[in-house]
PDB file of N, CA, C and O in Angstrom:
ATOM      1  N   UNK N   1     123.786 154.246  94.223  1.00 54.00           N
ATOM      2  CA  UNK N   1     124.684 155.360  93.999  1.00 54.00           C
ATOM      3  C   UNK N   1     124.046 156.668  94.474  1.00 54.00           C
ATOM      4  O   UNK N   1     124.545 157.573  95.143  1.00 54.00           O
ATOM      5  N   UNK N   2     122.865 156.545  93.981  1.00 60.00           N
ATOM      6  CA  UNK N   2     122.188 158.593  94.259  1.00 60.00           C
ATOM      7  C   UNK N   2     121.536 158.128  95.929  1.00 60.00           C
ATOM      8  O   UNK N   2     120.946 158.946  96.634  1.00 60.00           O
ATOM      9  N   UNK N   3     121.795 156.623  96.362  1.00 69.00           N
ATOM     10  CA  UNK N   3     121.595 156.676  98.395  1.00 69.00           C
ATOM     11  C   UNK N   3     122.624 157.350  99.032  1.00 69.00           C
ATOM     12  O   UNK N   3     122.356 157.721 100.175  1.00 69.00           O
ATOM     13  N   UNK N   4     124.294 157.744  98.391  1.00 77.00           N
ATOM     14  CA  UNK N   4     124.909 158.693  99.037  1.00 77.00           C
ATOM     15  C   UNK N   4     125.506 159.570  98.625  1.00 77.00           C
ATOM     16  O   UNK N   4     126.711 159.803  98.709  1.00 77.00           O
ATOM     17  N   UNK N   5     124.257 160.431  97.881  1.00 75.00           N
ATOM     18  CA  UNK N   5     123.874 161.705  98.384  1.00 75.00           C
ATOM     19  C   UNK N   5     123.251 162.851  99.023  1.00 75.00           C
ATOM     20  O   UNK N   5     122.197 163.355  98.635  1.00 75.00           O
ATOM     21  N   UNK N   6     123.747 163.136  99.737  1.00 86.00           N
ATOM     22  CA  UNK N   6     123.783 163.730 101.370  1.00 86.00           C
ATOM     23  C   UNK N   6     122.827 165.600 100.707  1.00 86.00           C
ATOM     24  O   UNK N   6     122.402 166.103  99.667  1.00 86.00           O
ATOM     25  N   UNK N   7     122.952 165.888 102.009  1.00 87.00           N
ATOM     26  CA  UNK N   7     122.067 167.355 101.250  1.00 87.00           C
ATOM     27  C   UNK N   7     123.024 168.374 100.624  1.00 87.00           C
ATOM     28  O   UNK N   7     122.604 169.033  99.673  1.00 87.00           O
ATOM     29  N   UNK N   8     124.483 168.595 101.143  1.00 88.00           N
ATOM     30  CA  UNK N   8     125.631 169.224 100.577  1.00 88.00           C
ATOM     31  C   UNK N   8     125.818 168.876  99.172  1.00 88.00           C
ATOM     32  O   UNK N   8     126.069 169.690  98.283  1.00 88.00           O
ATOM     33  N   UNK N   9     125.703 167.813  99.049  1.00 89.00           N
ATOM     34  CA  UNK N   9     126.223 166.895  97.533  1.00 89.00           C
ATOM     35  C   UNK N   9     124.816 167.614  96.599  1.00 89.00           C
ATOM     36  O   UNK N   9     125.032 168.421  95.694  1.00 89.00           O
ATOM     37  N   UNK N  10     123.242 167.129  97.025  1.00 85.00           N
ATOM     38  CA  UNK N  10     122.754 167.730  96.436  1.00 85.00           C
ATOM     39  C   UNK N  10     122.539 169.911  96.074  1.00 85.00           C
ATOM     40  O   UNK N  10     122.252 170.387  94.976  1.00 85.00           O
ATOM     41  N   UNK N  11     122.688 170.385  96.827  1.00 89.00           N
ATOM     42  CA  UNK N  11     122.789 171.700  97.103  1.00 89.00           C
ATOM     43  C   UNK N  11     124.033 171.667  95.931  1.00 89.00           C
ATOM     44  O   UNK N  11     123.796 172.523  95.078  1.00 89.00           O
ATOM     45  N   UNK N  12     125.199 170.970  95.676  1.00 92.00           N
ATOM     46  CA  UNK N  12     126.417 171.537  94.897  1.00 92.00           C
ATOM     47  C   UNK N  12     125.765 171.470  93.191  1.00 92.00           C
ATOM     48  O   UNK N  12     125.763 172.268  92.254  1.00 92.00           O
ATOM     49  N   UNK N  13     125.221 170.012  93.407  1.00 88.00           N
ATOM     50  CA  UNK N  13     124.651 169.726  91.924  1.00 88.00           C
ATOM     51  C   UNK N  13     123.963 170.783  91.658  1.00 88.00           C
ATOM     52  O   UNK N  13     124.300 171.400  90.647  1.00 88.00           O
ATOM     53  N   UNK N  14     122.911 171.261  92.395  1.00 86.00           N
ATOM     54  CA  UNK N  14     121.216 172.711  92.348  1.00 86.00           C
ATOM     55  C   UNK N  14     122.414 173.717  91.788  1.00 86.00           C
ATOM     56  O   UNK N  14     122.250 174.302  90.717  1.00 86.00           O
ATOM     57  N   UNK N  15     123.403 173.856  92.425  1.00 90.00           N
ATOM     58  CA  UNK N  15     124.363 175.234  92.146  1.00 90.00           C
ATOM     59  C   UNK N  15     124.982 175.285  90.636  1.00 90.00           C
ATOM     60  O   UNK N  15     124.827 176.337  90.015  1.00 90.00           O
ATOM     61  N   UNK N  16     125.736 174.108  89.958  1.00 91.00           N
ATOM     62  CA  UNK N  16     126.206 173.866  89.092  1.00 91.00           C
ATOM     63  C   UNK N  16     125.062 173.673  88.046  1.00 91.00           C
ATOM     64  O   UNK N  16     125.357 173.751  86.854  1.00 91.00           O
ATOM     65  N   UNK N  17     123.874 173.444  88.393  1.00 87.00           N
ATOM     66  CA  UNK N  17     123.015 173.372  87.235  1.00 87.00           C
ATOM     67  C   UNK N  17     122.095 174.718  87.060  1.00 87.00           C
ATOM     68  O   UNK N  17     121.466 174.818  86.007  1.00 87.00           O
ATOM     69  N   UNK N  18     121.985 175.768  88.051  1.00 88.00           N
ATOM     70  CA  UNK N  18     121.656 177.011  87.788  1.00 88.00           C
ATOM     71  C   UNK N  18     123.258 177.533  87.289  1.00 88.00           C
ATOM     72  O   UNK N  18     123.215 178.365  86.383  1.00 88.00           O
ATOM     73  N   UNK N  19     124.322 177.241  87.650  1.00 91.00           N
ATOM     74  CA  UNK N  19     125.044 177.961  86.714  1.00 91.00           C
ATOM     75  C   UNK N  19     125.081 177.701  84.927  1.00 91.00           C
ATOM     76  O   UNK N  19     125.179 178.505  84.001  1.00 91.00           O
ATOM     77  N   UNK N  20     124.972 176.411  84.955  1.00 90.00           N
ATOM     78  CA  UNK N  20     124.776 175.981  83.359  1.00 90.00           C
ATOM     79  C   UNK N  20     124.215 176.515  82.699  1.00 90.00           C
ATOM     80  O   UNK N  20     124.453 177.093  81.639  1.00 90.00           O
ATOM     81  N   UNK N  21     122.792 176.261  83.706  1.00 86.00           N
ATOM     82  CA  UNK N  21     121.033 176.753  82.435  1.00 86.00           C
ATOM     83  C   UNK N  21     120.907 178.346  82.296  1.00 86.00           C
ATOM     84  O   UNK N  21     120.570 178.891  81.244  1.00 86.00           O
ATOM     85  N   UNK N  22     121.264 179.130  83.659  1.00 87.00           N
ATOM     86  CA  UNK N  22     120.672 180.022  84.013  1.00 87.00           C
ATOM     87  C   UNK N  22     119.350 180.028  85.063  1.00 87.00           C
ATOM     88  O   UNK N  22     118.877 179.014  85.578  1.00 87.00           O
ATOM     89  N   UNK N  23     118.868 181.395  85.258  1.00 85.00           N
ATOM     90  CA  UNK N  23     117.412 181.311  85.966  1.00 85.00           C
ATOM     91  C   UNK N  23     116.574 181.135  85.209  1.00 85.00           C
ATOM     92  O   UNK N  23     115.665 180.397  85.591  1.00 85.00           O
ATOM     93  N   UNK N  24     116.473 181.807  83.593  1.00 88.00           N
ATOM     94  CA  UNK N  24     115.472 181.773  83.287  1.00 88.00           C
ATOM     95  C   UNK N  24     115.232 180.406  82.628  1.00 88.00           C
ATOM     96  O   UNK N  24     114.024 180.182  82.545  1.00 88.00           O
ATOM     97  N   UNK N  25     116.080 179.316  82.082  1.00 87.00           N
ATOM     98  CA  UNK N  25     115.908 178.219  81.761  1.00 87.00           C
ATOM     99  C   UNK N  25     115.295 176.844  83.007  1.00 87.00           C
ATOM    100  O   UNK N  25     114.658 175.819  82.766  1.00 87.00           O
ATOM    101  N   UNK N  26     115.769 177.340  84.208  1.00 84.00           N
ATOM    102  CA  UNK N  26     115.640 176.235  84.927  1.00 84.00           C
ATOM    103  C   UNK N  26     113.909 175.657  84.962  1.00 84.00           C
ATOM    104  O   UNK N  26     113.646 174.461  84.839  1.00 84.00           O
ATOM    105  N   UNK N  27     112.659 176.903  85.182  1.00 88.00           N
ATOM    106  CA  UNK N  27     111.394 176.569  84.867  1.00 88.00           C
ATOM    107  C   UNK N  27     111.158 175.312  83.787  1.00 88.00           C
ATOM    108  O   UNK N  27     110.461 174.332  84.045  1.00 88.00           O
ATOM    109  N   UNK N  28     111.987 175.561  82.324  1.00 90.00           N
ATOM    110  CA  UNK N  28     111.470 175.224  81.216  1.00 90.00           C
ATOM    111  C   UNK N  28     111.817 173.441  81.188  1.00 90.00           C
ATOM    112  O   UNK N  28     111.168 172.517  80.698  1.00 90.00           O
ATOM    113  N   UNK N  29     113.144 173.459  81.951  1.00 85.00           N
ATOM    114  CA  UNK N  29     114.072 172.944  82.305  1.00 85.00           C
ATOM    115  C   UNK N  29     113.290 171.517  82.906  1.00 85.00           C
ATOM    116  O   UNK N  29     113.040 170.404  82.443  1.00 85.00           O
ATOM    117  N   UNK N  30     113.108 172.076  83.934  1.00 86.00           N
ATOM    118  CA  UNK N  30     111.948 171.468  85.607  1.00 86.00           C
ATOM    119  C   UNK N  30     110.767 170.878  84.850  1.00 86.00           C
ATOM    120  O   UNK N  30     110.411 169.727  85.104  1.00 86.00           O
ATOM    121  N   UNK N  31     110.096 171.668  83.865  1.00 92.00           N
ATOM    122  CA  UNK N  31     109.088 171.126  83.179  1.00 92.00           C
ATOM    123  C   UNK N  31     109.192 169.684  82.590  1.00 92.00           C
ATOM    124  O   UNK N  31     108.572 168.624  82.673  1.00 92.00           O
ATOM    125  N   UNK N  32     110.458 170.258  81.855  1.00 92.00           N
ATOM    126  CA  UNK N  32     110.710 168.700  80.426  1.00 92.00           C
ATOM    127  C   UNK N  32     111.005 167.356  81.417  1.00 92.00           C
ATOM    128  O   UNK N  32     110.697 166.205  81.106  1.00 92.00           O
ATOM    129  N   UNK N  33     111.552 167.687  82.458  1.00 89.00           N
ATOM    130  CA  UNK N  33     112.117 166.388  83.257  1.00 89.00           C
ATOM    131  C   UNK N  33     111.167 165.797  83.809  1.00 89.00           C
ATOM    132  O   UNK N  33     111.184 164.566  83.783  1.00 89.00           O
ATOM    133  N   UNK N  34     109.846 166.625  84.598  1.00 93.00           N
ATOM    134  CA  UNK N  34     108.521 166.112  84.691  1.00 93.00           C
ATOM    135  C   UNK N  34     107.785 165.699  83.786  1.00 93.00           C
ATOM    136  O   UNK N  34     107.034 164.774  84.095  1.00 93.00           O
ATOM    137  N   UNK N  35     107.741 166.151  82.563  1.00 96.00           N
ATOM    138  CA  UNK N  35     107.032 165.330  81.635  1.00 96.00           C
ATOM    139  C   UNK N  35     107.763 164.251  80.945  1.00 96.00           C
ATOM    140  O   UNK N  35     107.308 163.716  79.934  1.00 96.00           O
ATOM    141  N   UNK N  36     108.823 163.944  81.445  1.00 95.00           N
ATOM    142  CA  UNK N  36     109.958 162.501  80.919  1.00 95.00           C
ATOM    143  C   UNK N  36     109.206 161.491  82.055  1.00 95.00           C
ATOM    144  O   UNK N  36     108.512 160.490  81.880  1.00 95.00           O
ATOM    145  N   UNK N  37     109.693 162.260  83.439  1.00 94.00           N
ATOM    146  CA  UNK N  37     108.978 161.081  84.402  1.00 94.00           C
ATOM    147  C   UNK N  37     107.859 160.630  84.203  1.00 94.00           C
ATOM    148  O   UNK N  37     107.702 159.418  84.062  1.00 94.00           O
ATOM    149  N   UNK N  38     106.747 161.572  84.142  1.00 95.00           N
ATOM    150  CA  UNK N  38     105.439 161.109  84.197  1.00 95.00           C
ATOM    151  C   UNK N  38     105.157 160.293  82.836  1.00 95.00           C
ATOM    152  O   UNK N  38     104.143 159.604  82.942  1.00 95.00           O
ATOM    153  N   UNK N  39     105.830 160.190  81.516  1.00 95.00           N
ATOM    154  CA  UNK N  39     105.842 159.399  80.347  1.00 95.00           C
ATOM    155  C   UNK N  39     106.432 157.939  80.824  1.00 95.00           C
ATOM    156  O   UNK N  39     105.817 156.959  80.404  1.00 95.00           O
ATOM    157  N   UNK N  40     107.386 157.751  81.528  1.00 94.00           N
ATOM    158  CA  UNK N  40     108.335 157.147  82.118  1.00 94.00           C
ATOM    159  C   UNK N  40     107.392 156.457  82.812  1.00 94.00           C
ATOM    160  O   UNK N  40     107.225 155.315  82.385  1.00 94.00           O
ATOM    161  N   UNK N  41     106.577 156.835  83.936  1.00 94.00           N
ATOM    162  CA  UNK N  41     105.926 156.033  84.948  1.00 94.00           C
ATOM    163  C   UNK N  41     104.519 155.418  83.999  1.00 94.00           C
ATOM    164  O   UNK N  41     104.275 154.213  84.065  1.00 94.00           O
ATOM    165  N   UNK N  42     103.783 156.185  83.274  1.00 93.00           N
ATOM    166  CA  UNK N  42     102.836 155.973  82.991  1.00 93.00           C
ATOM    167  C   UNK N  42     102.787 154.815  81.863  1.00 93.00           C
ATOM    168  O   UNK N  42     101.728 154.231  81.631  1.00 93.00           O
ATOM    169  N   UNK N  43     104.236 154.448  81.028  1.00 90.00           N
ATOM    170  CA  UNK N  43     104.681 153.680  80.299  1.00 90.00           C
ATOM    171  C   UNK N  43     104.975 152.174  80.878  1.00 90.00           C
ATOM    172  O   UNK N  43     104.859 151.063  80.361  1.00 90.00           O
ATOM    173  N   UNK N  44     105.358 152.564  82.029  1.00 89.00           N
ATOM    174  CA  UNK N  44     105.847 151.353  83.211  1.00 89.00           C
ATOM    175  C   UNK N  44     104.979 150.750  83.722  1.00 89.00           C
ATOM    176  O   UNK N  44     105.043 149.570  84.069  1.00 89.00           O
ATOM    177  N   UNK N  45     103.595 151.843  83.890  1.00 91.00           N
ATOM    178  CA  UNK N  45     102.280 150.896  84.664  1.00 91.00           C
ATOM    179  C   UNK N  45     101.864 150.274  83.670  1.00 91.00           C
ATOM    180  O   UNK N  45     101.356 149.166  83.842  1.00 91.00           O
ATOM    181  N   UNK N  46     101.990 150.918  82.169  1.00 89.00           N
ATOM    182  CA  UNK N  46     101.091 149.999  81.094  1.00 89.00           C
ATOM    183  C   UNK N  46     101.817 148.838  80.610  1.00 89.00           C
ATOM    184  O   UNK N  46     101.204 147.987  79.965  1.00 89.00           O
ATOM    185  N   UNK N  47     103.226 148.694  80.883  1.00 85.00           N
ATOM    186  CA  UNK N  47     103.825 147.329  80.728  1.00 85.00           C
ATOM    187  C   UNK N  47     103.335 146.415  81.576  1.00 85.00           C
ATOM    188  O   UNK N  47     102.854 145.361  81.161  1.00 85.00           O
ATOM    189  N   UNK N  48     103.401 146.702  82.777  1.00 85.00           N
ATOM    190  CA  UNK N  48     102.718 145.901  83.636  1.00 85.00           C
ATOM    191  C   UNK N  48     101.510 145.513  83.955  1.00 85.00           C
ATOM    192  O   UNK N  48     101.373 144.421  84.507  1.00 85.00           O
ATOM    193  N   UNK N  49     100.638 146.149  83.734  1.00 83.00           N
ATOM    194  CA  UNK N  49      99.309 145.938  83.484  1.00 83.00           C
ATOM    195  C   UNK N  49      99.104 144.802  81.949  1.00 83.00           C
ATOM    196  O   UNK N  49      98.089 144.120  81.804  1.00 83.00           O
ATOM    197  N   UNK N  50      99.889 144.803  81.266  1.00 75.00           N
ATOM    198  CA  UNK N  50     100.030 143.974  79.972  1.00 75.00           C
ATOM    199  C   UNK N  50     100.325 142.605  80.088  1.00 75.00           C
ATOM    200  O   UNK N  50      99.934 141.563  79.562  1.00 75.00           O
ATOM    201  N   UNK N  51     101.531 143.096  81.356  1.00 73.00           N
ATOM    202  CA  UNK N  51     102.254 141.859  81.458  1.00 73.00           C
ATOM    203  C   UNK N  51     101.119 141.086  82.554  1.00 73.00           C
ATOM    204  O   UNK N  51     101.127 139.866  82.391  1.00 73.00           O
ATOM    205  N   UNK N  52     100.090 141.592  83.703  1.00 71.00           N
ATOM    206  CA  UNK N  52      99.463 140.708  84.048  1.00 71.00           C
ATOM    207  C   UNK N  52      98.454 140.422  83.137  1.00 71.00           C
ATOM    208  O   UNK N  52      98.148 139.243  82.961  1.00 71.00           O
ATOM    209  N   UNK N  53      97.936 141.232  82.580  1.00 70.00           N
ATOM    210  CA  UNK N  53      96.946 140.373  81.686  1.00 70.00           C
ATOM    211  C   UNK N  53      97.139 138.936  80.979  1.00 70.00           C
ATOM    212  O   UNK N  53      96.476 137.900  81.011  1.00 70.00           O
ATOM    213  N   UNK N  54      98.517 139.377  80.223  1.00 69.00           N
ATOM    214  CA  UNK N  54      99.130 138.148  79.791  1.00 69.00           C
ATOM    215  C   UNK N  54      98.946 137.122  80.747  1.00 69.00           C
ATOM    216  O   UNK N  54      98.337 136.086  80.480  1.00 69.00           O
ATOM    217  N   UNK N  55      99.409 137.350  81.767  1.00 68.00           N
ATOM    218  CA  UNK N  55      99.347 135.772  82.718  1.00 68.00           C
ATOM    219  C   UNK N  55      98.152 135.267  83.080  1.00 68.00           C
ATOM    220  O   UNK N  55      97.982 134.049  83.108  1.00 68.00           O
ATOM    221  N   UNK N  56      97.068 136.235  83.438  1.00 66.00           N
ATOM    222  CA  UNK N  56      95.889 136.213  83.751  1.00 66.00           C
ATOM    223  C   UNK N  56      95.210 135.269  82.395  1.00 66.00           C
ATOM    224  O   UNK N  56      94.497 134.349  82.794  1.00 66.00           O
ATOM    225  N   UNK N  57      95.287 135.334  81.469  1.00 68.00           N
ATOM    226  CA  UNK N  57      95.086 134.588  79.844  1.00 68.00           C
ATOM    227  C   UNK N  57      95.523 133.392  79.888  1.00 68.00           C
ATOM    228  O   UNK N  57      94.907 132.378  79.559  1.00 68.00           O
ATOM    229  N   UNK N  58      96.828 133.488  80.383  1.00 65.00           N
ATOM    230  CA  UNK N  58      97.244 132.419  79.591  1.00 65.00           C
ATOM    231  C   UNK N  58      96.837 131.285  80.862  1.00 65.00           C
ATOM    232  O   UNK N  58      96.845 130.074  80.643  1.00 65.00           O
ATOM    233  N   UNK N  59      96.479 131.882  82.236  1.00 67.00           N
ATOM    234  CA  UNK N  59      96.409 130.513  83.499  1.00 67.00           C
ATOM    235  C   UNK N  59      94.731 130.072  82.971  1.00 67.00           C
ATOM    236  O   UNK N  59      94.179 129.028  83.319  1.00 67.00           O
ATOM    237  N   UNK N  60      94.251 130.876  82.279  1.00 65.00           N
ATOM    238  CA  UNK N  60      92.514 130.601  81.685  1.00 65.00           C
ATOM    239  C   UNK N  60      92.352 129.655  80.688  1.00 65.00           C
ATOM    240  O   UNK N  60      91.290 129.111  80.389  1.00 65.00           O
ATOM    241  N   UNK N  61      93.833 129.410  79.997  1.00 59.00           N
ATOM    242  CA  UNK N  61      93.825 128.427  78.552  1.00 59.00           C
ATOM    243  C   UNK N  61      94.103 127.057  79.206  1.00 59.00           C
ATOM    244  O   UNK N  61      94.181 126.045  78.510  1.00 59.00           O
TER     245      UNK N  61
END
């Protein structure tokens, strides 16, 4: 779904979401969504890193 969006499509969303927040919110804004991702990714490597261990264990038993 977000493969077709084109740079117009994005530029309309950037517009409609500085109208929402404002200027001075968008910083605070930009922040929280980076620290979702980076919780997000860093949560995802440690599943996986779990999940090979697990296998790594259990091909040893």
């Amino acid at each position: 779904m977000l493969q077709n969006v084109g740079f117009p499509g994005l530029m309309m969303i950037l517009v409609v979401v500085l109208i929402i927040f404002g200027p001075s919110k968008l910083p605070e804004l930009g922040r929280a969504v980076g620290r979702t991702l980076h919780e997000f990714k860093s949560s995802a490597k440690e599943l996986v890193s779990d999940s090979k261990e697990e296998v790594v264990s259990e091909s040893k038993s």
